[in-house]
CSV table of C-alpha atoms in Angstrom, one decimal:
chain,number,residue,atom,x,y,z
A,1,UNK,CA,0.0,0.0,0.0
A,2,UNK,CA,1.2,3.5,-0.5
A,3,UNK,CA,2.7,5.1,2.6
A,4,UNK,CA,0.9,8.2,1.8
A,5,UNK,CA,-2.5,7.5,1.1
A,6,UNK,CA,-2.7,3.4,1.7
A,7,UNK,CA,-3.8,3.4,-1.8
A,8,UNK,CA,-2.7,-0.2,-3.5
A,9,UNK,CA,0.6,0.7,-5.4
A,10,UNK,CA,1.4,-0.4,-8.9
A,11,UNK,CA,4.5,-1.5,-10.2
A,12,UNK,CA,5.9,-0.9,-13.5
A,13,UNK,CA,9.2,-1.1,-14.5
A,14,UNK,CA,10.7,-2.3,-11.4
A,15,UNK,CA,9.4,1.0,-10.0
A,16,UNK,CA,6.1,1.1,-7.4
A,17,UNK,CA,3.7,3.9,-8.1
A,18,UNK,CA,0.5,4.9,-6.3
A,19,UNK,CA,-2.5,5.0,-9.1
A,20,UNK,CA,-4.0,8.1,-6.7
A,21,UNK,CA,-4.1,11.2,-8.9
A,22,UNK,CA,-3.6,13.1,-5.8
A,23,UNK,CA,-1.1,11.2,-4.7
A,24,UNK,CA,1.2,9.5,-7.3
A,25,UNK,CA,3.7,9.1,-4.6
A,26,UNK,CA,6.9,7.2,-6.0
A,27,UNK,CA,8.7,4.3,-3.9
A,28,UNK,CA,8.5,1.0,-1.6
A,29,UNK,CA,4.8,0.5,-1.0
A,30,UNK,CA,4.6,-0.7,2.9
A,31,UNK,CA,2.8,-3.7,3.9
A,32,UNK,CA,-0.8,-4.2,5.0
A,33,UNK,CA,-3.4,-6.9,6.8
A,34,UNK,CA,-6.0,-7.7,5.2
A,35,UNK,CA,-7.1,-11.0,6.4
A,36,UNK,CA,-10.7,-12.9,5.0
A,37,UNK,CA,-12.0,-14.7,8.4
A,38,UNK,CA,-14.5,-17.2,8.7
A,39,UNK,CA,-16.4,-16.7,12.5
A,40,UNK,CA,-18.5,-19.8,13.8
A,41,UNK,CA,-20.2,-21.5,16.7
A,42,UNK,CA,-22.9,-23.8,17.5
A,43,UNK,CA,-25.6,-22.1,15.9
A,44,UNK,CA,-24.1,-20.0,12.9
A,45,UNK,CA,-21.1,-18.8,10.9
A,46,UNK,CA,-20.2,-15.4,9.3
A,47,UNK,CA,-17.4,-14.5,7.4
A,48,UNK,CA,-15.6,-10.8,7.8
A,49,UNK,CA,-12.7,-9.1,6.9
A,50,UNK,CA,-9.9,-7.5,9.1
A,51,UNK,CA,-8.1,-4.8,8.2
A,52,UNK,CA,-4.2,-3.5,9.2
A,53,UNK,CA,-5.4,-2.4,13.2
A,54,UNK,CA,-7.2,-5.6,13.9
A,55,UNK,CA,-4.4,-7.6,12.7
A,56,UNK,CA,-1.9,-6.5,14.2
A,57,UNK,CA,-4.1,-7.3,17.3
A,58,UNK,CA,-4.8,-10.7,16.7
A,59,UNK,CA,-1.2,-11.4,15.2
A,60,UNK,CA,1.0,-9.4,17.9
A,61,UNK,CA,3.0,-8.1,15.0
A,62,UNK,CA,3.0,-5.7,11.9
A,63,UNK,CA,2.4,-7.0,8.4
A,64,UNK,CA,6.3,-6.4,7.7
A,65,UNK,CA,7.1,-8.3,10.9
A,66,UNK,CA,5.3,-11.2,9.7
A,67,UNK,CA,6.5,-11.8,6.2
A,68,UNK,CA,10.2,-11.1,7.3
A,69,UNK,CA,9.3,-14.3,9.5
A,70,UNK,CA,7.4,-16.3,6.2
A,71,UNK,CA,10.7,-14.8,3.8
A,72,UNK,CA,13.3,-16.4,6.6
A,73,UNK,CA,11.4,-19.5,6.9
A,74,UNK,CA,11.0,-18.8,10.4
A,75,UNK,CA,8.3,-21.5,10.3
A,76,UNK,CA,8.0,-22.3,14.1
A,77,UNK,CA,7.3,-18.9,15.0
A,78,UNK,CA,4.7,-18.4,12.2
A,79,UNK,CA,2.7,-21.5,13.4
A,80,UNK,CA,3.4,-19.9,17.0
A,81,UNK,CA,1.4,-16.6,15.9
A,82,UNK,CA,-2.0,-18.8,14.6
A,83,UNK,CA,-2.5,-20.6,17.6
């Protein structure tokens, strides 16, 4: 997402760019939650989605945090973080 205006940034020419007229901020795009859940119990289920706040909540760490563990194979402390 674009740092500026968390706008999904496009990359072209091995260069990220935010498609935001307003914005067209130039650079690494940072990284953001957005995490599809499925919510049940004994009489229903719902599905919902949860945005940057919430996951870092749930997760106990940022976006970047988590996919420096998932790019180091740090696969112990990734199944650590879904229990």
């Amino acid at each position: 997402a674009c740092p500026k205006c968390n706008k999904k940034m496009l990359q072209a020419n091995n260069e990220w760019e935010c498609p935001n007229e307003k914005c067209k901020h130039r650079g690494t795009p940072v990284r953001r939650y957005t995490m599809q859940l499925s919510l049940l119990d004994h009489t229903d289920r719902i599905y919902t989605t949860a945005f940057q706040e919430t996951g870092e909540k749930m997760l106990g760490a940022t976006a970047e945090e988590m996919h420096g563990l998932l790019e180091s194979q740090r696969t112990v402390e990734l199944d650590h973080r879904f229990q």
